[in-house]
Amino acid sequence: MSDSETDLGPNSKSAFDTKVGIVITERSAERVCGRAPVDGNTQPYGIWHGGATAALVETLGSVGAVEHAGPARRAVGTELNVSHLRSVRSGWVHGVATALHLGASSAIYRVDLTDDDRRLIASGRLSCRILG
């Protein structure tokens, strides 16, 4: 892990995130950045899998919601939607989750995913409930 990469924090990096290869490079309640490799996350046709898109969107948004919730509370996803816009066959998929709403009991993030050439490949939205 390089100096610019962080893990997902205590008790927040799942075996699934590790298997997908998700790396968080920036984290705050307002903005979370990360990436995952295309290699190992493709469908049988050799392109980035839509399930990997959903996983990356949910992980990035959830990390932001956990940051917003703070140590005394927790965040759980309540709604996820994704629009797939372009396929990718190699390299990395990069994601930026941007907070749209940070409330007392909810957090909502828009998550845009791009390829190595910064072309938008998918856009999603994650809603989380803050419990606590």
CSV table of N, CA, C and O in Angstrom, one decimal:
chain,number,residue,atom,x,y,z
A,1,MET,N,0.8,-1.2,0.0
A,1,MET,CA,0.0,0.0,0.0
A,1,MET,C,0.9,1.2,0.0
A,1,MET,O,1.8,1.4,0.8
A,2,SER,N,0.7,2.2,-0.9
A,2,SER,CA,1.5,3.4,-1.0
A,2,SER,C,1.0,4.4,0.1
A,2,SER,O,0.0,4.2,0.7
A,3,ASP,N,1.8,5.5,0.2
A,3,ASP,CA,1.5,6.5,1.2
A,3,ASP,C,0.2,7.2,0.9
A,3,ASP,O,-0.4,7.7,1.8
A,4,SER,N,-0.2,7.2,-0.4
A,4,SER,CA,-1.5,7.9,-0.7
A,4,SER,C,-2.7,7.0,-0.6
A,4,SER,O,-3.8,7.4,-0.8
A,5,GLU,N,-2.5,5.7,-0.2
A,5,GLU,CA,-3.6,4.8,-0.1
A,5,GLU,C,-3.9,4.5,1.4
A,5,GLU,O,-3.0,4.4,2.2
A,6,THR,N,-5.1,4.3,1.7
A,6,THR,CA,-5.5,3.9,3.1
A,6,THR,C,-6.4,2.7,3.0
A,6,THR,O,-7.0,2.4,2.0
A,7,ASP,N,-6.4,2.0,4.1
A,7,ASP,CA,-7.4,0.9,4.2
A,7,ASP,C,-8.7,1.5,4.5
A,7,ASP,O,-8.8,2.7,4.7
A,8,LEU,N,-9.8,0.7,4.7
A,8,LEU,CA,-11.1,1.3,4.9
A,8,LEU,C,-11.3,1.7,6.4
A,8,LEU,O,-12.4,2.2,6.7
A,9,GLY,N,-10.3,1.4,7.2
A,9,GLY,CA,-10.4,1.8,8.6
A,9,GLY,C,-10.8,0.6,9.5
A,9,GLY,O,-11.1,-0.5,9.0
A,10,PRO,N,-10.8,0.8,10.8
A,10,PRO,CA,-11.1,-0.3,11.7
A,10,PRO,C,-12.5,-0.9,11.4
A,10,PRO,O,-13.5,-0.2,11.3
A,11,ASN,N,-12.5,-2.2,11.3
A,11,ASN,CA,-13.7,-3.0,11.2
A,11,ASN,C,-14.5,-2.7,9.9
A,11,ASN,O,-15.7,-2.9,9.9
A,12,SER,N,-13.9,-2.0,9.0
A,12,SER,CA,-14.8,-1.6,7.8
A,12,SER,C,-14.3,-2.2,6.5
A,12,SER,O,-14.9,-2.0,5.5
A,13,LYS,N,-13.1,-2.9,6.5
A,13,LYS,CA,-12.7,-3.5,5.3
A,13,LYS,C,-13.1,-5.0,5.3
A,13,LYS,O,-12.7,-5.8,6.1
A,14,SER,N,-14.0,-5.3,4.4
A,14,SER,CA,-14.6,-6.7,4.3
A,14,SER,C,-13.7,-7.6,3.4
A,14,SER,O,-12.9,-7.1,2.6
A,15,ALA,N,-13.9,-8.8,3.6
A,15,ALA,CA,-13.3,-9.8,2.7
A,15,ALA,C,-13.7,-9.6,1.3
A,15,ALA,O,-12.9,-9.7,0.3
A,16,PHE,N,-14.9,-9.2,1.1
A,16,PHE,CA,-15.4,-8.9,-0.3
A,16,PHE,C,-14.6,-7.7,-0.9
A,16,PHE,O,-14.2,-7.8,-2.1
A,17,ASP,N,-14.5,-6.6,-0.2
A,17,ASP,CA,-13.7,-5.5,-0.7
A,17,ASP,C,-12.3,-5.9,-1.0
A,17,ASP,O,-11.7,-5.4,-2.0
A,18,THR,N,-11.7,-6.7,-0.2
A,18,THR,CA,-10.4,-7.2,-0.4
A,18,THR,C,-10.3,-8.0,-1.7
A,18,THR,O,-9.4,-7.9,-2.5
A,19,LYS,N,-11.3,-8.9,-1.9
A,19,LYS,CA,-11.3,-9.8,-3.1
A,19,LYS,C,-11.5,-8.9,-4.3
A,19,LYS,O,-10.9,-9.2,-5.3
A,20,VAL,N,-12.3,-7.9,-4.3
A,20,VAL,CA,-12.5,-7.0,-5.5
A,20,VAL,C,-11.3,-6.2,-5.7
A,20,VAL,O,-11.0,-5.8,-6.8
A,21,GLY,N,-10.5,-5.9,-4.7
A,21,GLY,CA,-9.3,-5.1,-4.8
A,21,GLY,C,-9.5,-3.6,-4.6
A,21,GLY,O,-8.7,-2.8,-5.1
A,22,ILE,N,-10.5,-3.3,-3.9
A,22,ILE,CA,-10.8,-1.8,-3.6
A,22,ILE,C,-9.8,-1.2,-2.8
A,22,ILE,O,-9.5,-1.7,-1.7
A,23,VAL,N,-9.3,0.0,-3.2
A,23,VAL,CA,-8.3,0.7,-2.5
A,23,VAL,C,-8.9,2.1,-2.3
A,23,VAL,O,-9.3,2.8,-3.3
A,24,ILE,N,-8.9,2.6,-1.1
A,24,ILE,CA,-9.4,4.0,-0.8
A,24,ILE,C,-8.2,4.9,-0.8
A,24,ILE,O,-7.2,4.6,-0.1
A,25,THR,N,-8.3,6.0,-1.5
A,25,THR,CA,-7.1,6.9,-1.6
A,25,THR,C,-7.4,8.3,-1.0
A,25,THR,O,-6.5,9.0,-0.7
A,26,GLU,N,-8.6,8.6,-0.7
A,26,GLU,CA,-9.0,9.8,0.0
A,26,GLU,C,-10.3,9.5,0.7
A,26,GLU,O,-11.2,8.9,0.2
A,27,ARG,N,-10.5,10.0,2.0
A,27,ARG,CA,-11.7,9.8,2.7
A,27,ARG,C,-12.1,10.9,3.6
A,27,ARG,O,-11.2,11.5,4.3
A,28,SER,N,-13.3,11.4,3.5
A,28,SER,CA,-13.9,12.3,4.4
A,28,SER,C,-15.4,12.2,4.3
A,28,SER,O,-15.9,11.5,3.4
A,29,ALA,N,-16.2,12.8,5.1
A,29,ALA,CA,-17.6,12.7,5.0
A,29,ALA,C,-18.1,13.3,3.7
A,29,ALA,O,-19.1,12.9,3.1
A,30,GLU,N,-17.4,14.3,3.2
A,30,GLU,CA,-17.8,15.1,2.0
A,30,GLU,C,-17.4,14.4,0.7
A,30,GLU,O,-18.0,14.5,-0.3
A,31,ARG,N,-16.3,13.7,0.8
A,31,ARG,CA,-15.7,13.1,-0.5
A,31,ARG,C,-14.8,11.9,-0.2
A,31,ARG,O,-14.0,11.9,0.7
A,32,VAL,N,-15.1,10.8,-1.0
A,32,VAL,CA,-14.3,9.6,-0.9
A,32,VAL,C,-13.8,9.2,-2.3
A,32,VAL,O,-14.6,9.2,-3.2
A,33,CYS,N,-12.5,8.9,-2.4
A,33,CYS,CA,-12.0,8.5,-3.7
A,33,CYS,C,-11.3,7.1,-3.5
A,33,CYS,O,-10.8,6.8,-2.4
A,34,GLY,N,-11.4,6.3,-4.5
A,34,GLY,CA,-10.8,5.0,-4.5
A,34,GLY,C,-10.8,4.4,-5.9
A,34,GLY,O,-11.2,5.0,-6.9
A,35,ARG,N,-10.3,3.2,-5.9
A,35,ARG,CA,-10.2,2.5,-7.2
A,35,ARG,C,-10.2,1.0,-7.0
A,35,ARG,O,-10.1,0.5,-5.9
A,36,ALA,N,-10.5,0.3,-8.1
A,36,ALA,CA,-10.4,-1.2,-8.2
A,36,ALA,C,-9.9,-1.6,-9.5
A,36,ALA,O,-10.1,-0.9,-10.5
A,37,PRO,N,-9.1,-2.7,-9.6
A,37,PRO,CA,-8.6,-3.2,-10.8
A,37,PRO,C,-9.7,-3.8,-11.7
A,37,PRO,O,-10.6,-4.5,-11.2
A,38,VAL,N,-9.6,-3.6,-13.0
A,38,VAL,CA,-10.5,-4.4,-13.9
A,38,VAL,C,-10.1,-5.8,-13.9
A,38,VAL,O,-11.0,-6.7,-13.8
A,39,ASP,N,-8.8,-6.1,-13.9
A,39,ASP,CA,-8.4,-7.5,-13.9
A,39,ASP,C,-8.9,-8.3,-12.6
A,39,ASP,O,-8.8,-7.8,-11.5
A,40,GLY,N,-9.6,-9.4,-12.9
A,40,GLY,CA,-10.2,-10.1,-11.8
A,40,GLY,C,-11.6,-9.8,-11.5
A,40,GLY,O,-12.3,-10.4,-10.7
A,41,ASN,N,-12.1,-8.7,-12.1
A,41,ASN,CA,-13.5,-8.2,-11.9
A,41,ASN,C,-14.2,-8.1,-13.2
A,41,ASN,O,-15.0,-7.1,-13.4
A,42,THR,N,-14.1,-9.0,-14.1
A,42,THR,CA,-14.7,-9.0,-15.4
A,42,THR,C,-15.8,-10.0,-15.5
A,42,THR,O,-15.8,-11.1,-14.8
A,43,GLN,N,-16.8,-9.8,-16.4
A,43,GLN,CA,-17.8,-10.8,-16.7
A,43,GLN,C,-17.2,-11.7,-17.8
A,43,GLN,O,-16.1,-11.5,-18.3
A,44,PRO,N,-17.9,-12.8,-18.2
A,44,PRO,CA,-17.3,-13.7,-19.1
A,44,PRO,C,-16.9,-13.1,-20.5
A,44,PRO,O,-16.1,-13.7,-21.2
A,45,TYR,N,-17.4,-11.9,-20.8
A,45,TYR,CA,-17.1,-11.3,-22.1
A,45,TYR,C,-15.8,-10.4,-22.0
A,45,TYR,O,-15.4,-9.8,-23.0
A,46,GLY,N,-15.1,-10.4,-20.9
A,46,GLY,CA,-13.9,-9.7,-20.7
A,46,GLY,C,-14.0,-8.2,-20.4
A,46,GLY,O,-13.0,-7.5,-20.4
A,47,ILE,N,-15.2,-7.8,-20.0
A,47,ILE,CA,-15.4,-6.4,-19.6
A,47,ILE,C,-15.7,-6.3,-18.1
A,47,ILE,O,-16.2,-7.3,-17.5
A,48,TRP,N,-15.4,-5.1,-17.6
A,48,TRP,CA,-15.7,-4.8,-16.2
A,48,TRP,C,-17.1,-5.3,-15.8
A,48,TRP,O,-18.1,-4.9,-16.5
A,49,HIS,N,-17.3,-6.0,-14.7
A,49,HIS,CA,-18.6,-6.5,-14.3
A,49,HIS,C,-19.5,-5.5,-13.7
A,49,HIS,O,-19.0,-4.7,-12.9
A,50,GLY,N,-20.7,-5.5,-14.0
A,50,GLY,CA,-21.7,-4.5,-13.4
A,50,GLY,C,-21.8,-4.7,-11.9
A,50,GLY,O,-22.0,-3.7,-11.2
A,51,GLY,N,-21.6,-5.9,-11.4
A,51,GLY,CA,-21.6,-6.1,-10.0
A,51,GLY,C,-20.4,-5.5,-9.3
A,51,GLY,O,-20.5,-5.0,-8.2
A,52,ALA,N,-19.3,-5.4,-10.0
A,52,ALA,CA,-18.1,-4.7,-9.5
A,52,ALA,C,-18.4,-3.2,-9.4
A,52,ALA,O,-17.9,-2.5,-8.5
A,53,THR,N,-19.1,-2.7,-10.4
A,53,THR,CA,-19.5,-1.3,-10.4
A,53,THR,C,-20.3,-1.0,-9.1
A,53,THR,O,-20.1,-0.1,-8.4
A,54,ALA,N,-21.3,-1.9,-8.9
A,54,ALA,CA,-22.2,-1.7,-7.7
A,54,ALA,C,-21.4,-1.8,-6.4
A,54,ALA,O,-21.6,-1.0,-5.5
A,55,ALA,N,-20.5,-2.7,-6.4
A,55,ALA,CA,-19.7,-2.9,-5.2
A,55,ALA,C,-18.8,-1.6,-4.9
A,55,ALA,O,-18.7,-1.2,-3.8
A,56,LEU,N,-18.2,-1.1,-6.0
A,56,LEU,CA,-17.3,0.1,-5.8
A,56,LEU,C,-18.2,1.3,-5.4
A,56,LEU,O,-17.8,2.1,-4.5
A,57,VAL,N,-19.3,1.5,-6.0
A,57,VAL,CA,-20.2,2.6,-5.7
A,57,VAL,C,-20.6,2.5,-4.2
A,57,VAL,O,-20.6,3.4,-3.4
A,58,GLU,N,-21.1,1.3,-3.8
A,58,GLU,CA,-21.6,1.1,-2.4
A,58,GLU,C,-20.4,1.3,-1.4
A,58,GLU,O,-20.6,1.9,-0.4
A,59,THR,N,-19.3,0.8,-1.7
A,59,THR,CA,-18.2,0.9,-0.8
A,59,THR,C,-17.7,2.4,-0.6
A,59,THR,O,-17.6,2.8,0.5
A,60,LEU,N,-17.6,3.1,-1.7
A,60,LEU,CA,-17.1,4.5,-1.6
A,60,LEU,C,-18.2,5.3,-0.8
A,60,LEU,O,-17.8,6.1,0.0
A,61,GLY,N,-19.4,5.2,-1.2
A,61,GLY,CA,-20.5,5.9,-0.5
A,61,GLY,C,-20.6,5.5,1.0
A,61,GLY,O,-20.8,6.4,1.9
A,62,SER,N,-20.4,4.2,1.3
A,62,SER,CA,-20.5,3.8,2.7
A,62,SER,C,-19.4,4.3,3.5
A,62,SER,O,-19.6,4.6,4.7
A,63,VAL,N,-18.2,4.4,2.9
A,63,VAL,CA,-17.0,4.9,3.7
A,63,VAL,C,-17.3,6.4,4.0
A,63,VAL,O,-17.1,6.8,5.2
A,64,GLY,N,-17.9,7.1,3.1
A,64,GLY,CA,-18.3,8.5,3.4
A,64,GLY,C,-19.3,8.6,4.5
A,64,GLY,O,-19.2,9.4,5.4
A,65,ALA,N,-20.3,7.7,4.4
A,65,ALA,CA,-21.4,7.7,5.4
A,65,ALA,C,-20.9,7.4,6.8
A,65,ALA,O,-21.3,7.9,7.8
A,66,VAL,N,-19.9,6.4,6.9
A,66,VAL,CA,-19.3,6.0,8.1
A,66,VAL,C,-18.5,7.2,8.7
A,66,VAL,O,-18.6,7.5,9.9
A,67,GLU,N,-17.8,7.9,7.8
A,67,GLU,CA,-17.1,9.1,8.3
A,67,GLU,C,-18.0,10.2,8.8
A,67,GLU,O,-17.8,10.8,9.9
A,68,HIS,N,-19.2,10.3,8.2
A,68,HIS,CA,-20.2,11.3,8.6
A,68,HIS,C,-20.8,10.8,9.9
A,68,HIS,O,-21.0,11.7,10.8
A,69,ALA,N,-21.1,9.6,10.1
A,69,ALA,CA,-21.7,9.1,11.3
A,69,ALA,C,-20.9,9.2,12.5
A,69,ALA,O,-21.4,9.5,13.6
A,70,GLY,N,-19.6,9.1,12.4
A,70,GLY,CA,-18.7,9.2,13.5
A,70,GLY,C,-18.6,7.9,14.3
A,70,GLY,O,-19.3,6.9,14.0
A,71,PRO,N,-17.7,7.8,15.3
A,71,PRO,CA,-17.4,6.6,16.0
A,71,PRO,C,-18.6,6.0,16.8
A,71,PRO,O,-18.6,4.8,17.1
A,72,ALA,N,-19.5,6.9,17.3
A,72,ALA,CA,-20.6,6.4,18.2
A,72,ALA,C,-21.8,5.9,17.4
A,72,ALA,O,-22.7,5.3,18.0
A,73,ARG,N,-21.8,6.1,16.1
A,73,ARG,CA,-23.0,5.6,15.3
A,73,ARG,C,-22.5,4.8,14.1
A,73,ARG,O,-21.3,4.6,13.9
A,74,ARG,N,-23.4,4.2,13.4
A,74,ARG,CA,-23.0,3.4,12.2
A,74,ARG,C,-23.9,3.8,11.1
A,74,ARG,O,-25.0,4.4,11.2
A,75,ALA,N,-23.5,3.4,9.9
A,75,ALA,CA,-24.2,3.7,8.7
A,75,ALA,C,-24.6,2.4,7.9
A,75,ALA,O,-23.7,1.5,7.8
A,76,VAL,N,-25.8,2.3,7.4
A,76,VAL,CA,-26.2,1.2,6.6
A,76,VAL,C,-26.8,1.6,5.3
A,76,VAL,O,-27.6,2.6,5.3
A,77,GLY,N,-26.5,1.0,4.2
A,77,GLY,CA,-27.1,1.3,3.0
A,77,GLY,C,-28.5,1.0,2.9
A,77,GLY,O,-29.0,0.0,3.4
A,78,THR,N,-29.3,1.9,2.3
A,78,THR,CA,-30.8,1.7,2.1
A,78,THR,C,-31.2,1.7,0.7
A,78,THR,O,-32.3,1.1,0.4
A,79,GLU,N,-30.5,2.3,-0.2
A,79,GLU,CA,-30.8,2.3,-1.6
A,79,GLU,C,-29.6,2.5,-2.4
A,79,GLU,O,-28.7,3.4,-2.1
A,80,LEU,N,-29.5,1.8,-3.5
A,80,LEU,CA,-28.4,1.8,-4.4
A,80,LEU,C,-28.9,1.8,-5.9
A,80,LEU,O,-29.7,0.9,-6.2
A,81,ASN,N,-28.5,2.7,-6.7
A,81,ASN,CA,-28.8,2.6,-8.1
A,81,ASN,C,-27.6,3.0,-8.9
A,81,ASN,O,-26.7,3.8,-8.5
A,82,VAL,N,-27.4,2.4,-10.1
A,82,VAL,CA,-26.3,2.6,-10.9
A,82,VAL,C,-26.7,2.7,-12.4
A,82,VAL,O,-27.5,1.9,-12.8
A,83,SER,N,-26.1,3.6,-13.1
A,83,SER,CA,-26.3,3.7,-14.6
A,83,SER,C,-25.0,3.3,-15.2
A,83,SER,O,-24.0,4.0,-14.9
A,84,HIS,N,-25.0,2.3,-16.0
A,84,HIS,CA,-23.7,1.9,-16.7
A,84,HIS,C,-23.7,2.6,-18.1
A,84,HIS,O,-24.6,2.6,-18.8
A,85,LEU,N,-22.6,3.3,-18.3
A,85,LEU,CA,-22.5,4.1,-19.5
A,85,LEU,C,-21.5,3.7,-20.5
A,85,LEU,O,-21.6,4.0,-21.7
A,86,ARG,N,-20.4,3.0,-20.1
A,86,ARG,CA,-19.3,2.6,-21.0
A,86,ARG,C,-18.7,1.4,-20.5
A,86,ARG,O,-18.6,1.2,-19.3
A,87,SER,N,-18.2,0.5,-21.3
A,87,SER,CA,-17.4,-0.7,-20.9
A,87,SER,C,-15.9,-0.3,-20.8
A,87,SER,O,-15.4,0.6,-21.4
A,88,VAL,N,-15.3,-1.2,-20.0
A,88,VAL,CA,-13.8,-1.0,-19.8
A,88,VAL,C,-13.2,-2.4,-19.7
A,88,VAL,O,-13.8,-3.3,-19.1
A,89,ARG,N,-12.1,-2.7,-20.4
A,89,ARG,CA,-11.5,-4.0,-20.5
A,89,ARG,C,-10.2,-4.2,-19.7
A,89,ARG,O,-9.7,-5.3,-19.5
A,90,SER,N,-9.5,-3.1,-19.3
A,90,SER,CA,-8.3,-3.2,-18.7
A,90,SER,C,-8.0,-1.9,-17.8
A,90,SER,O,-8.7,-0.9,-17.9
A,91,GLY,N,-7.0,-2.0,-17.0
A,91,GLY,CA,-6.6,-0.9,-16.2
A,91,GLY,C,-7.3,-0.9,-14.9
A,91,GLY,O,-7.6,-1.9,-14.2
A,92,TRP,N,-7.7,0.3,-14.4
A,92,TRP,CA,-8.3,0.6,-13.2
A,92,TRP,C,-9.6,1.3,-13.4
A,92,TRP,O,-9.7,2.1,-14.3
A,93,VAL,N,-10.6,1.1,-12.5
A,93,VAL,CA,-11.8,1.9,-12.4
A,93,VAL,C,-11.6,2.8,-11.2
A,93,VAL,O,-11.4,2.3,-10.1
A,94,HIS,N,-11.7,4.1,-11.4
A,94,HIS,CA,-11.5,5.1,-10.4
A,94,HIS,C,-12.9,5.7,-10.0
A,94,HIS,O,-13.7,5.9,-10.8
A,95,GLY,N,-13.1,5.9,-8.7
A,95,GLY,CA,-14.4,6.4,-8.2
A,95,GLY,C,-14.2,7.6,-7.3
A,95,GLY,O,-13.3,7.7,-6.6
A,96,VAL,N,-15.2,8.5,-7.4
A,96,VAL,CA,-15.3,9.6,-6.5
A,96,VAL,C,-16.7,9.7,-6.0
A,96,VAL,O,-17.7,9.8,-6.8
A,97,ALA,N,-16.9,9.6,-4.7
A,97,ALA,CA,-18.2,9.7,-4.0
A,97,ALA,C,-18.3,11.1,-3.5
A,97,ALA,O,-17.4,11.5,-2.7
A,98,THR,N,-19.3,11.8,-3.8
A,98,THR,CA,-19.5,13.2,-3.4
A,98,THR,C,-20.8,13.3,-2.6
A,98,THR,O,-21.8,12.8,-3.1
A,99,ALA,N,-20.7,13.8,-1.4
A,99,ALA,CA,-21.9,13.9,-0.5
A,99,ALA,C,-22.9,14.9,-1.2
A,99,ALA,O,-22.6,16.0,-1.6
A,100,LEU,N,-24.2,14.4,-1.3
A,100,LEU,CA,-25.3,15.3,-1.7
A,100,LEU,C,-26.1,15.8,-0.5
A,100,LEU,O,-26.7,16.8,-0.6
A,101,HIS,N,-26.1,14.9,0.5
A,101,HIS,CA,-26.9,15.3,1.7
A,101,HIS,C,-26.2,14.6,2.9
A,101,HIS,O,-25.9,13.4,2.9
A,102,LEU,N,-25.9,15.4,4.0
A,102,LEU,CA,-25.4,14.9,5.2
A,102,LEU,C,-26.3,15.3,6.3
A,102,LEU,O,-26.2,16.4,6.8
A,103,GLY,N,-27.2,14.5,6.7
A,103,GLY,CA,-28.2,14.8,7.7
A,103,GLY,C,-28.0,14.1,9.0
A,103,GLY,O,-27.0,13.3,9.2
A,104,ALA,N,-28.8,14.3,10.0
A,104,ALA,CA,-28.7,13.7,11.3
A,104,ALA,C,-29.0,12.2,11.2
A,104,ALA,O,-28.4,11.4,12.0
A,105,SER,N,-29.8,11.8,10.3
A,105,SER,CA,-30.2,10.3,10.2
A,105,SER,C,-30.0,9.7,8.8
A,105,SER,O,-30.3,8.6,8.6
A,106,SER,N,-29.4,10.5,7.9
A,106,SER,CA,-29.2,9.9,6.6
A,106,SER,C,-28.0,10.7,5.9
A,106,SER,O,-27.7,11.8,6.2
A,107,ALA,N,-27.5,10.0,4.9
A,107,ALA,CA,-26.4,10.5,4.1
A,107,ALA,C,-26.6,10.0,2.6
A,107,ALA,O,-27.0,8.8,2.5
A,108,ILE,N,-26.5,10.8,1.7
A,108,ILE,CA,-26.7,10.4,0.3
A,108,ILE,C,-25.5,10.9,-0.5
A,108,ILE,O,-25.0,12.0,-0.4
A,109,TYR,N,-25.0,10.0,-1.4
A,109,TYR,CA,-23.8,10.2,-2.2
A,109,TYR,C,-24.0,9.9,-3.6
A,109,TYR,O,-24.7,9.0,-4.0
A,110,ARG,N,-23.4,10.8,-4.5
A,110,ARG,CA,-23.3,10.5,-5.9
A,110,ARG,C,-21.9,10.0,-6.1
A,110,ARG,O,-21.0,10.5,-5.6
A,111,VAL,N,-21.8,8.9,-6.9
A,111,VAL,CA,-20.6,8.3,-7.1
A,111,VAL,C,-20.3,8.1,-8.6
A,111,VAL,O,-21.1,7.4,-9.3
A,112,ASP,N,-19.3,8.8,-9.1
A,112,ASP,CA,-19.0,8.7,-10.5
A,112,ASP,C,-17.7,7.8,-10.7
A,112,ASP,O,-16.8,7.9,-9.9
A,113,LEU,N,-17.8,6.8,-11.6
A,113,LEU,CA,-16.7,6.0,-11.9
A,113,LEU,C,-16.1,6.3,-13.3
A,113,LEU,O,-16.9,6.5,-14.3
A,114,THR,N,-14.8,6.3,-13.4
A,114,THR,CA,-14.1,6.6,-14.7
A,114,THR,C,-13.1,5.6,-14.9
A,114,THR,O,-12.6,4.8,-14.0
A,115,ASP,N,-12.7,5.5,-16.2
A,115,ASP,CA,-11.5,4.6,-16.6
A,115,ASP,C,-10.2,5.4,-16.4
A,115,ASP,O,-10.2,6.5,-16.0
A,116,ASP,N,-9.1,4.7,-16.8
A,116,ASP,CA,-7.8,5.4,-16.7
A,116,ASP,C,-7.7,6.6,-17.5
A,116,ASP,O,-6.9,7.5,-17.2
A,117,ASP,N,-8.5,6.8,-18.6
A,117,ASP,CA,-8.5,8.0,-19.4
A,117,ASP,C,-9.5,9.0,-19.0
A,117,ASP,O,-9.8,9.9,-19.7
A,118,ARG,N,-10.0,8.8,-17.8
A,118,ARG,CA,-11.0,9.8,-17.2
A,118,ARG,C,-12.3,9.8,-17.9
A,118,ARG,O,-13.1,10.8,-17.8
A,119,ARG,N,-12.7,8.8,-18.7
A,119,ARG,CA,-14.0,8.7,-19.3
A,119,ARG,C,-15.0,8.2,-18.3
A,119,ARG,O,-14.7,7.2,-17.6
A,120,LEU,N,-16.1,8.8,-18.2
A,120,LEU,CA,-17.2,8.3,-17.3
A,120,LEU,C,-17.7,7.0,-17.8
A,120,LEU,O,-18.1,6.8,-18.9
A,121,ILE,N,-17.6,5.9,-16.9
A,121,ILE,CA,-18.1,4.6,-17.3
A,121,ILE,C,-19.4,4.3,-16.5
A,121,ILE,O,-20.2,3.4,-17.0
A,122,ALA,N,-19.6,4.9,-15.4
A,122,ALA,CA,-20.9,4.6,-14.6
A,122,ALA,C,-21.1,5.8,-13.6
A,122,ALA,O,-20.2,6.4,-13.2
A,123,SER,N,-22.4,5.9,-13.3
A,123,SER,CA,-22.7,6.9,-12.2
A,123,SER,C,-23.8,6.3,-11.4
A,123,SER,O,-24.7,5.6,-11.9
A,124,GLY,N,-23.6,6.4,-10.1
A,124,GLY,CA,-24.5,5.8,-9.1
A,124,GLY,C,-24.9,6.8,-8.0
A,124,GLY,O,-24.3,7.8,-7.8
A,125,ARG,N,-25.8,6.3,-7.2
A,125,ARG,CA,-26.2,7.0,-6.0
A,125,ARG,C,-26.5,6.1,-4.9
A,125,ARG,O,-27.1,5.0,-5.1
A,126,LEU,N,-26.0,6.4,-3.7
A,126,LEU,CA,-26.2,5.5,-2.6
A,126,LEU,C,-26.8,6.4,-1.4
A,126,LEU,O,-26.3,7.4,-1.1
A,127,SER,N,-27.9,5.8,-0.9
A,127,SER,CA,-28.5,6.4,0.3
A,127,SER,C,-28.2,5.5,1.5
A,127,SER,O,-28.3,4.3,1.4
A,128,CYS,N,-27.8,6.2,2.6
A,128,CYS,CA,-27.5,5.4,3.8
A,128,CYS,C,-28.3,6.0,5.0
A,128,CYS,O,-28.5,7.2,5.1
A,129,ARG,N,-28.7,5.1,5.9
A,129,ARG,CA,-29.3,5.5,7.1
A,129,ARG,C,-28.3,5.6,8.2
A,129,ARG,O,-27.4,4.7,8.3
A,130,ILE,N,-28.3,6.6,9.0
A,130,ILE,CA,-27.4,6.7,10.1
A,130,ILE,C,-28.1,6.2,11.4
A,130,ILE,O,-29.1,6.7,11.7
A,131,LEU,N,-27.5,5.2,12.0
A,131,LEU,CA,-28.1,4.6,13.2
A,131,LEU,C,-27.3,4.9,14.4
A,131,LEU,O,-26.1,5.0,14.4
A,132,GLY,N,-28.0,4.9,15.5
A,132,GLY,CA,-27.3,5.1,16.6
A,132,GLY,C,-27.1,5.3,17.9
A,132,GLY,O,-26.5,5.4,18.8
